[in-house]
Coordinates of C-alpha atoms and ligand atoms in Angstrom, one line a residue:
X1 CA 11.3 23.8 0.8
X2 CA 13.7 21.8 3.2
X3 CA 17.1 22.1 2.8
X4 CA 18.7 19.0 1.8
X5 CA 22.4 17.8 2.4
X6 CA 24.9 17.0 0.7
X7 CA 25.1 14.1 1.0
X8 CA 21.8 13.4 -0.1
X9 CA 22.2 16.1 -3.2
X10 CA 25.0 13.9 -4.2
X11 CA 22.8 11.1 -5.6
X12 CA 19.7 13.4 -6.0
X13 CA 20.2 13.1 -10.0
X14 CA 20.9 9.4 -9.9
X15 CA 18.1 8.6 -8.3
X16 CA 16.0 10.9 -10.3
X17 CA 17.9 8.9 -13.2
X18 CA 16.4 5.3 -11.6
X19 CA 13.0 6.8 -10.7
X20 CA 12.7 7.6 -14.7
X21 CA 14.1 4.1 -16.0
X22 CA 11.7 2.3 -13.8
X23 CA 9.0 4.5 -15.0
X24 CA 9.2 4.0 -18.4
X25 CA 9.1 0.1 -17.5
X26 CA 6.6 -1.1 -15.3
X27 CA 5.4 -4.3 -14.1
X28 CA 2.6 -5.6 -13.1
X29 CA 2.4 -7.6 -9.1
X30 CA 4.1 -10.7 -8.7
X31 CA 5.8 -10.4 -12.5
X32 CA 8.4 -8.0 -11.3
X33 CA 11.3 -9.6 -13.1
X34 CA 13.3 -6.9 -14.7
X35 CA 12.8 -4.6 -12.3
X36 CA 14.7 -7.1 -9.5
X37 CA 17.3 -7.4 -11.9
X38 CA 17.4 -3.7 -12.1
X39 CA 17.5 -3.1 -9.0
X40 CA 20.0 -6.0 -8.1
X41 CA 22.6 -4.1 -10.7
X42 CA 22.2 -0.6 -8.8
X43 CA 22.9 -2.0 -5.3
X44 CA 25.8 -4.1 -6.9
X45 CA 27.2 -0.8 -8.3
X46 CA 26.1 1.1 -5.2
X47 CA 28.6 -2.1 -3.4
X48 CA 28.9 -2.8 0.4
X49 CA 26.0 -4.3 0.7
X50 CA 24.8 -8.3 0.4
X51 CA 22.1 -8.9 -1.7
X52 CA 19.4 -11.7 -2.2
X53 CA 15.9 -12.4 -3.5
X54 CA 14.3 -13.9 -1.1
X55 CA 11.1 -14.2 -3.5
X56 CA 11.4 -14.4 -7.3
X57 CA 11.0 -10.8 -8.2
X58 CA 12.1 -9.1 -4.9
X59 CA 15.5 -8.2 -3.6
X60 CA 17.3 -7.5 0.0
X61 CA 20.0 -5.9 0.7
X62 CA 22.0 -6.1 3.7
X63 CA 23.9 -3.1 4.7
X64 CA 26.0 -4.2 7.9
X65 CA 27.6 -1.2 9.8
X66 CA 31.7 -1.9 11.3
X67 CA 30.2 -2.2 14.2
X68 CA 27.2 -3.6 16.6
X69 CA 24.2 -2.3 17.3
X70 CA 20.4 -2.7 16.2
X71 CA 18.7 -4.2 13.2
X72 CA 16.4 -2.2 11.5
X73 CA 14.4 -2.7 8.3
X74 CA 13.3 -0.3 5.7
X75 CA 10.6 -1.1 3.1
X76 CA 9.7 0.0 -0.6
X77 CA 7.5 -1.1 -3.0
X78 CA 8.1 -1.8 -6.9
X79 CA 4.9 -3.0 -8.4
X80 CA 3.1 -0.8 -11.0
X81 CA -1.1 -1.2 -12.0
X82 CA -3.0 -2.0 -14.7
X83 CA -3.7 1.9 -16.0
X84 CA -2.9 3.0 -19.1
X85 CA -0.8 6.4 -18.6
X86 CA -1.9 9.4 -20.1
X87 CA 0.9 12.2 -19.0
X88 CA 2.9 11.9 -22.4
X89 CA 5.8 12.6 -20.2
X90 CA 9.5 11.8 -21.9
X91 CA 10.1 8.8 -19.8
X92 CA 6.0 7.3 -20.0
X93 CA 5.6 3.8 -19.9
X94 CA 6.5 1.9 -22.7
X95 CA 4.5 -1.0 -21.6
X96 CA 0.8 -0.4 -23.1
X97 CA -1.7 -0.8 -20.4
X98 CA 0.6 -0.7 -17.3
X99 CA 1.8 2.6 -15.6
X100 CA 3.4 3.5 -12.4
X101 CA 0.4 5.3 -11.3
X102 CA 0.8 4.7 -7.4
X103 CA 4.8 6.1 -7.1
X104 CA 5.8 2.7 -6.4
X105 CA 9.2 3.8 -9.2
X106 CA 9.6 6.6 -6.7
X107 CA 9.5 4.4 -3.5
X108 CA 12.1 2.2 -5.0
X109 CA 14.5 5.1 -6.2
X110 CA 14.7 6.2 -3.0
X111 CA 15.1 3.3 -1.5
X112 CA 17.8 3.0 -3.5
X113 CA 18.9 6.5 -2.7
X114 CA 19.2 5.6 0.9
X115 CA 21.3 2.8 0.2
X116 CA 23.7 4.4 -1.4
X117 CA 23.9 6.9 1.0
X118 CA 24.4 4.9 4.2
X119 CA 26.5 2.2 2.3
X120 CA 28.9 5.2 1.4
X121 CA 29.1 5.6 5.5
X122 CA 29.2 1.8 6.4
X123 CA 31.8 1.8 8.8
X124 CA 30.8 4.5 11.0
X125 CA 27.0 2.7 11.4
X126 CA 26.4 0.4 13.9
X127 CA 24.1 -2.7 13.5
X128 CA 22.3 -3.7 10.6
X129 CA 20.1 -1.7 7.9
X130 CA 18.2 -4.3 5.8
X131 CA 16.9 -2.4 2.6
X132 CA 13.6 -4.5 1.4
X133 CA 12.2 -4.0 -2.1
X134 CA 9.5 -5.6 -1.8
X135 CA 6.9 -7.2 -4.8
X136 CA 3.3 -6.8 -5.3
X137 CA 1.7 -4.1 -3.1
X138 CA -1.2 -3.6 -5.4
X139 CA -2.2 -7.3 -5.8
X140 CA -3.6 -9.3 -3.1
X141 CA -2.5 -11.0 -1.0
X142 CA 0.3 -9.2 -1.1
X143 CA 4.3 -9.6 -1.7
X144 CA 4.8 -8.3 2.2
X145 CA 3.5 -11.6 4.0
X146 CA 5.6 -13.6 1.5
X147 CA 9.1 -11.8 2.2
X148 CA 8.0 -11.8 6.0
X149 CA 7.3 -15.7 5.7
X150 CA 10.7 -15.9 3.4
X151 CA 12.3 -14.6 6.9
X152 CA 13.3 -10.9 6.2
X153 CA 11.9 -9.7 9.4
X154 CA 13.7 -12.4 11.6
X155 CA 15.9 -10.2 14.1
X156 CA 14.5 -7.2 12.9
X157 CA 14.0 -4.9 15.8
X158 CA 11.8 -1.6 14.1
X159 CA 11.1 -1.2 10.6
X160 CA 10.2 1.4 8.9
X161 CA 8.5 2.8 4.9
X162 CA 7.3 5.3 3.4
X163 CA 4.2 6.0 0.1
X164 CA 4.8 9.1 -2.0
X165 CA 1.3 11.1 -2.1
X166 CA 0.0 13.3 -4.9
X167 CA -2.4 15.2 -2.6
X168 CA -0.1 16.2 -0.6
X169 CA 2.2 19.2 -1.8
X170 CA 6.0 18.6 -1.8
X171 CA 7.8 19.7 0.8
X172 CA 5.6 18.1 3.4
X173 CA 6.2 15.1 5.0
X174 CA 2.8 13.7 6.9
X175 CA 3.2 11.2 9.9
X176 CA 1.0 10.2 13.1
X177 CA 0.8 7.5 15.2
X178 CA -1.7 5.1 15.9
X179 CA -3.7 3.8 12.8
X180 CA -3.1 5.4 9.5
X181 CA -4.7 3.1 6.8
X182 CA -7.3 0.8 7.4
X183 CA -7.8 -3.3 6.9
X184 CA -8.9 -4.5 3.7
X185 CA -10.9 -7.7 3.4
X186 CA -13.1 -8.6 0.2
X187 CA -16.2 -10.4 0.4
X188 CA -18.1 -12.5 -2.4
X189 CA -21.8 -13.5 -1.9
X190 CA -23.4 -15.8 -4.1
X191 CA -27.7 -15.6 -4.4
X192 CA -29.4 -18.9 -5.8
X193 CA -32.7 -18.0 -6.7
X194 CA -34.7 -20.0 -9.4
X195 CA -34.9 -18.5 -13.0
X196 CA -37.3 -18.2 -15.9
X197 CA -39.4 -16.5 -18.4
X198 CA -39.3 -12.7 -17.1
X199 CA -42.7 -12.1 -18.5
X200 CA -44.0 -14.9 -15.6
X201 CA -42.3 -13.4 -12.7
X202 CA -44.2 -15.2 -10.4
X203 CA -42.7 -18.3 -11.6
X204 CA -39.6 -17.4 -10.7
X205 CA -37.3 -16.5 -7.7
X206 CA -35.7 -13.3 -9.3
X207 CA -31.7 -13.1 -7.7
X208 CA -31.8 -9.7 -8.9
X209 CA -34.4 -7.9 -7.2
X210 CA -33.1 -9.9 -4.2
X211 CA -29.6 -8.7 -4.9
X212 CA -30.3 -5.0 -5.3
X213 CA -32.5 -5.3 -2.1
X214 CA -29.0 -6.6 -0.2
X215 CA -27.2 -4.2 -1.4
X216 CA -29.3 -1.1 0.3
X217 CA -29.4 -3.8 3.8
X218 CA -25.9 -4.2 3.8
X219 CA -25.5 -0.2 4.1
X220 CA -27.7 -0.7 8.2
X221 CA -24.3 -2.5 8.9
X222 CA -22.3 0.7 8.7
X223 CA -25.4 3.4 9.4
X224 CA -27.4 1.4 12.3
X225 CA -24.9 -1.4 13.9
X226 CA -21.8 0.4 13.9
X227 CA -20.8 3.1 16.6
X228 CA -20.8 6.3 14.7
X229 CA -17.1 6.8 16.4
X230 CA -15.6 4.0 14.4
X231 CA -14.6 4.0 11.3
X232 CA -16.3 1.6 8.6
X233 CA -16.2 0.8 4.9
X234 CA -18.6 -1.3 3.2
X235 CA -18.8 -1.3 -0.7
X236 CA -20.4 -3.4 -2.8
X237 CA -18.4 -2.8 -6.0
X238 CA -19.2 -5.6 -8.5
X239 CA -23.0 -7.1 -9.5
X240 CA -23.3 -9.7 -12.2
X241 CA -26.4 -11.5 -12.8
X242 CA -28.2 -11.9 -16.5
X243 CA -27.9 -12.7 -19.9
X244 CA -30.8 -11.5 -21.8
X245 CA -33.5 -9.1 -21.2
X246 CA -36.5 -11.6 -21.2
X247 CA -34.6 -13.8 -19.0
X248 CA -34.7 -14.0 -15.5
X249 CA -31.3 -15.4 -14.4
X250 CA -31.0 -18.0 -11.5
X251 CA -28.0 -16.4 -9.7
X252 CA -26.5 -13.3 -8.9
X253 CA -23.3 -12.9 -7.6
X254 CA -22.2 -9.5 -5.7
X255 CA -18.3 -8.8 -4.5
X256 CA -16.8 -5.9 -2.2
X257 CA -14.9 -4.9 -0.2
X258 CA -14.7 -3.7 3.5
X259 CA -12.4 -1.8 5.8
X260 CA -11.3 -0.8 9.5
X261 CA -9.5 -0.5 11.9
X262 CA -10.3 -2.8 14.6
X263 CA -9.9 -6.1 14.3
X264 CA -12.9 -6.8 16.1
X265 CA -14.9 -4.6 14.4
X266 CA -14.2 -6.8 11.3
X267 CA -15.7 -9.9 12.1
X268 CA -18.6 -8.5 14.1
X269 CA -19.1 -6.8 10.2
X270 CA -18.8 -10.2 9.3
X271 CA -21.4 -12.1 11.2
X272 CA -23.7 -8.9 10.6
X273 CA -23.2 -9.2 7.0
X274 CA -23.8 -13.0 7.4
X275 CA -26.9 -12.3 9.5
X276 CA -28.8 -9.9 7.2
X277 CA -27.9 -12.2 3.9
X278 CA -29.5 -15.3 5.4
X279 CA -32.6 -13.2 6.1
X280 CA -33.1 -10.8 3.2
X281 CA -32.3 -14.4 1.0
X282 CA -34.9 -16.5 3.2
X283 CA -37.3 -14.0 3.0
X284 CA -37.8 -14.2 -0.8
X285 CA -36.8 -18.0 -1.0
X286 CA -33.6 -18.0 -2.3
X287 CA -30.6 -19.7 -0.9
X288 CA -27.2 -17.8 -0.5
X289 CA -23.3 -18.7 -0.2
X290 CA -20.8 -16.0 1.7
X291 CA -17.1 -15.7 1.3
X292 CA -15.0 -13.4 3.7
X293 CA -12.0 -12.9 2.9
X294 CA -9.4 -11.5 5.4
X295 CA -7.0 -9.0 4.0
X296 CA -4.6 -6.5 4.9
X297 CA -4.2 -5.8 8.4
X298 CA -4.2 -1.7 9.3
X299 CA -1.0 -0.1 9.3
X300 CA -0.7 1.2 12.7
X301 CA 2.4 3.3 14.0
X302 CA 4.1 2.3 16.7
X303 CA 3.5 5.6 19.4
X304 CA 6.9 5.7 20.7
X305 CA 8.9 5.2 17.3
X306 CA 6.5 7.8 15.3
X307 CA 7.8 10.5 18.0
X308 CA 11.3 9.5 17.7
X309 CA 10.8 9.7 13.6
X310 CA 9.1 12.7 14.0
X311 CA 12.0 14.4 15.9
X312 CA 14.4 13.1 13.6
X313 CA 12.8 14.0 10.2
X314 CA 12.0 17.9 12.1
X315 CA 15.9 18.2 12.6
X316 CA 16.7 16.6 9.3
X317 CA 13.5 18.9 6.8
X318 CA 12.7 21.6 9.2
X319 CA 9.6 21.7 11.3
X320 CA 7.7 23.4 8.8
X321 CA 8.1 20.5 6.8
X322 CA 6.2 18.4 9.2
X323 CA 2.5 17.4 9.2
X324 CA -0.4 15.6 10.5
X325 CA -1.2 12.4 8.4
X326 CA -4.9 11.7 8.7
X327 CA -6.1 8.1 8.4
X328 CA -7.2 6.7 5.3
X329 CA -9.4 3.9 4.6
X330 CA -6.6 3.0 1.9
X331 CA -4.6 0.0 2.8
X332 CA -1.0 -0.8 2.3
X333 CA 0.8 -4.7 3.1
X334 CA 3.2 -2.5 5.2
X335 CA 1.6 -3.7 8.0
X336 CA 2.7 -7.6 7.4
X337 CA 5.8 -6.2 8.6
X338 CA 4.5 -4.5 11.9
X339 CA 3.4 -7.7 13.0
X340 CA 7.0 -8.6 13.0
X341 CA 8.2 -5.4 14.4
X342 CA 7.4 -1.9 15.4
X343 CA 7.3 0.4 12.4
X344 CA 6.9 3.9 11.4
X345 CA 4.8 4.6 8.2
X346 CA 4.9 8.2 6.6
X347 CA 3.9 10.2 3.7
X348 CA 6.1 12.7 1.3
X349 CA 4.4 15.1 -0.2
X350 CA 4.9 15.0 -4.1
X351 CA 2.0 16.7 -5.7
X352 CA 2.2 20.4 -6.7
X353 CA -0.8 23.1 -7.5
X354 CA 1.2 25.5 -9.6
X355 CA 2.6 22.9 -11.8
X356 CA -0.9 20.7 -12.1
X357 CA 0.4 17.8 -10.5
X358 CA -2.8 17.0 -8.5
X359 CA -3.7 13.9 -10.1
X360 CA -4.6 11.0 -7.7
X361 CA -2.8 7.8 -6.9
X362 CA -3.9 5.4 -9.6
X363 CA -5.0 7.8 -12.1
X364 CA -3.5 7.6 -15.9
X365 CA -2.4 11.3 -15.4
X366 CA -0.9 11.0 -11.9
X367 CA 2.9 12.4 -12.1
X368 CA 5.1 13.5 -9.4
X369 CA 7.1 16.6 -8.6
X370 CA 10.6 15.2 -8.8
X371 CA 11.8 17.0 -6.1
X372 CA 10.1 15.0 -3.8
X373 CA 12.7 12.1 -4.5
X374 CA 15.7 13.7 -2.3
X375 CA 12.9 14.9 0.1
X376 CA 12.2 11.0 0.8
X377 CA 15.7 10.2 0.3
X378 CA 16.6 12.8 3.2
X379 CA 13.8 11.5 5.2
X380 CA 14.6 7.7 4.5
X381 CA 18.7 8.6 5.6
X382 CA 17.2 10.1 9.0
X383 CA 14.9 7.7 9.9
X384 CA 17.2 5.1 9.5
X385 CA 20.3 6.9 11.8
X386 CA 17.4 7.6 14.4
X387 CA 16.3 4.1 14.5
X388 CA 20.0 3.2 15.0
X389 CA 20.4 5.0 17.5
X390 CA 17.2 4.2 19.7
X391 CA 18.4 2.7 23.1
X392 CA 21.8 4.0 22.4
X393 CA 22.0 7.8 22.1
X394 CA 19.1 8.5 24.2
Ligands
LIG401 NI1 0.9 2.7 -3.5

């Protein structure tokens, strides 16, 4: 395990302390109302900093060093999902239906962590460390665009964030450069066909034999028009049509989602999507509507950054602490904030074998090892003094 500081062991139990409060009180995207005011009172009692909420339920701090240098950002998430938790852990949510089941309680602990340990060294930083809790990760489109367009980001010069992860053990910390989760858009495609008796068939134009013969086309976009090299999601993940089984219904209606990483690559999916529609729906007479959605762009890590993260965080946890993050098709809002700035996105590892903790993210028995809170803490504090110091030490 790394070896942590003291710095960092001196708020260890506190932020274990917030990490439990929050988990026993979880709130949904966009709805994150106690939570901000939560948060609010720690980084009033953690003081030295300048707080506002640029968004209804999310909250900024402003940490600013004694003396000049760069602006940097760092990023959590607070927002919890609609699962019902299942771990009958002391501190389980009270809030029926609604569990942090992604480690967004964690992310914001440490965050908070962090904050308390830089603020406690103010005067010796240089610059500016802005400390963004951010709302609604889970819920498109996504508190990151809003606190981007609310002007968090302006003068921001790198930014950096980091997701807890069950599947990996704790201890580890995972970070790469280049692209690390994928885009996520959602489509919706509507199929107008004519309905009727469903003993006379032939009087009808059935949307649902159309629509389950779309959804096998739609799978040539990935396995015959994309390059076997790039990575490609497409899921068709909802399919209503019917009321009654002697009726043929007169529409269908199918939703998904897709992902990537190259822009590119997502509208030529788009067109092709478009393309086989319009001719599976011709074919059989029926007419068709198509909604693509853009969402979340990829989270890609900025090359140079990532290396100077990755030295800091092998100094800081050891180099046995360090890993290779492979990319996901998951997708995070993180990347609202790249567009702004460079940025750095990494893992810590929370999950642990021996203890059972190997539940996935979203899952009503995902838990966390504890431990990994100081971990990310550690990791948060080192990233932020080697951001600090890019251009200046070096
Ligand atoms: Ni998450």
């Amino acid at each position: 395990m790394p070896r942590l500081s003291q710095e960092v062991l001196a708020v260890a139990d506190q932020v274990v302390a917030w990490r439990r409060h929050l988990h026993a009180h979880p709130e949904l995207g966009f709805q994150e109302h106690e939570t901000a005011k939560y948060v609010t009172q720690a980084l009033r009692e953690i003081g030295g900093l300048e707080i506002s909420h640029p968004t209804k339920t999310s909250v900024l701090a402003r940490l600013r060093g004694g003396g000049p240098g760069r602006v940097i950002a760092l990023r959590a998430d607070m927002d919890a999902l609609p699962v019902t938790e299942e771990t009958g852990l002391p501190f389980a949510s009270q809030v029926p239906g609604v569990m942090h089941a992604c480690g967004h309680d964690g992310h914001t602990a440490i965050l908070l962590g962090a904050a308390r340990v830089l603020s406690s060294r103010r005067q010796e930083l240089g610059g500016e460390i802005r400390f963004i809790f951010q709302h609604s990760e889970e819920l498109a489109p996504g508190g990151a665009q809003e606190l981007v367009a609310a002007g968090v980001m302006d003068g921001v010069e790198m930014v950096a964030g980091q997701h807890l992860r069950s599947l990996l053990e704790v201890g580890q910390v995972a970070l790469s450069s280049g692209p690390v989760q994928a885009s996520a858009d959602e489509f919706r495609i509507g199929i107008r066909g004519d309905g009727g008796h469903a003993a006379y068939p032939h009087m009808t134009v059935d949307p649902i034999a159309i629509g389950a013969e779309l959804v096998s086309a739609l799978q040539q976009v990935v396995s015959r028009n994309t390059d076997p090299f790039e990575a490609l999601v497409l899921s068709v993940t909802m399919f209503h049509a019917g009321t009654a089984e002697n009726v043929i219904p007169p529409t269908a209606e199918l939703v998904g989602t897709v992902r990537a990483f190259r822009s590119e690559l997502r509208s030529e999916t788009e067109a092709r999507m478009e393309r086989i529609i319009r001719g599976v729906t011709q074919a059989h007479g029926a007419d068709y509507s198509f909604e693509y959605q853009y969402g979340y762009l990829p989270v890609v890590n900025d090359e140079r950054l990532t290396g100077i993260v990755r030295g800091a965080l092998e100094q800081s946890l050891g180099q046995d602490a360090l890993t290779i993050a492979a990319p996901t098709m998951g997708a995070e809002d993180f990347s609202a904030y790249q567009q702004k700035a460079p940025g750095v996105f990494f893992y810590v590892g929370a999950g642990n074998r021996e203890k059972g903790l190997i539940h996935q993210h979203h899952h009503g028995l995902f838990a966390i090892d504890e431990d990994c809170l100081a971990i990310g803490v550690q990791a948060m504090v080192a990233t932020a003094d080697a951001l600090l110091a890019v251009g200046i030490s070096q």
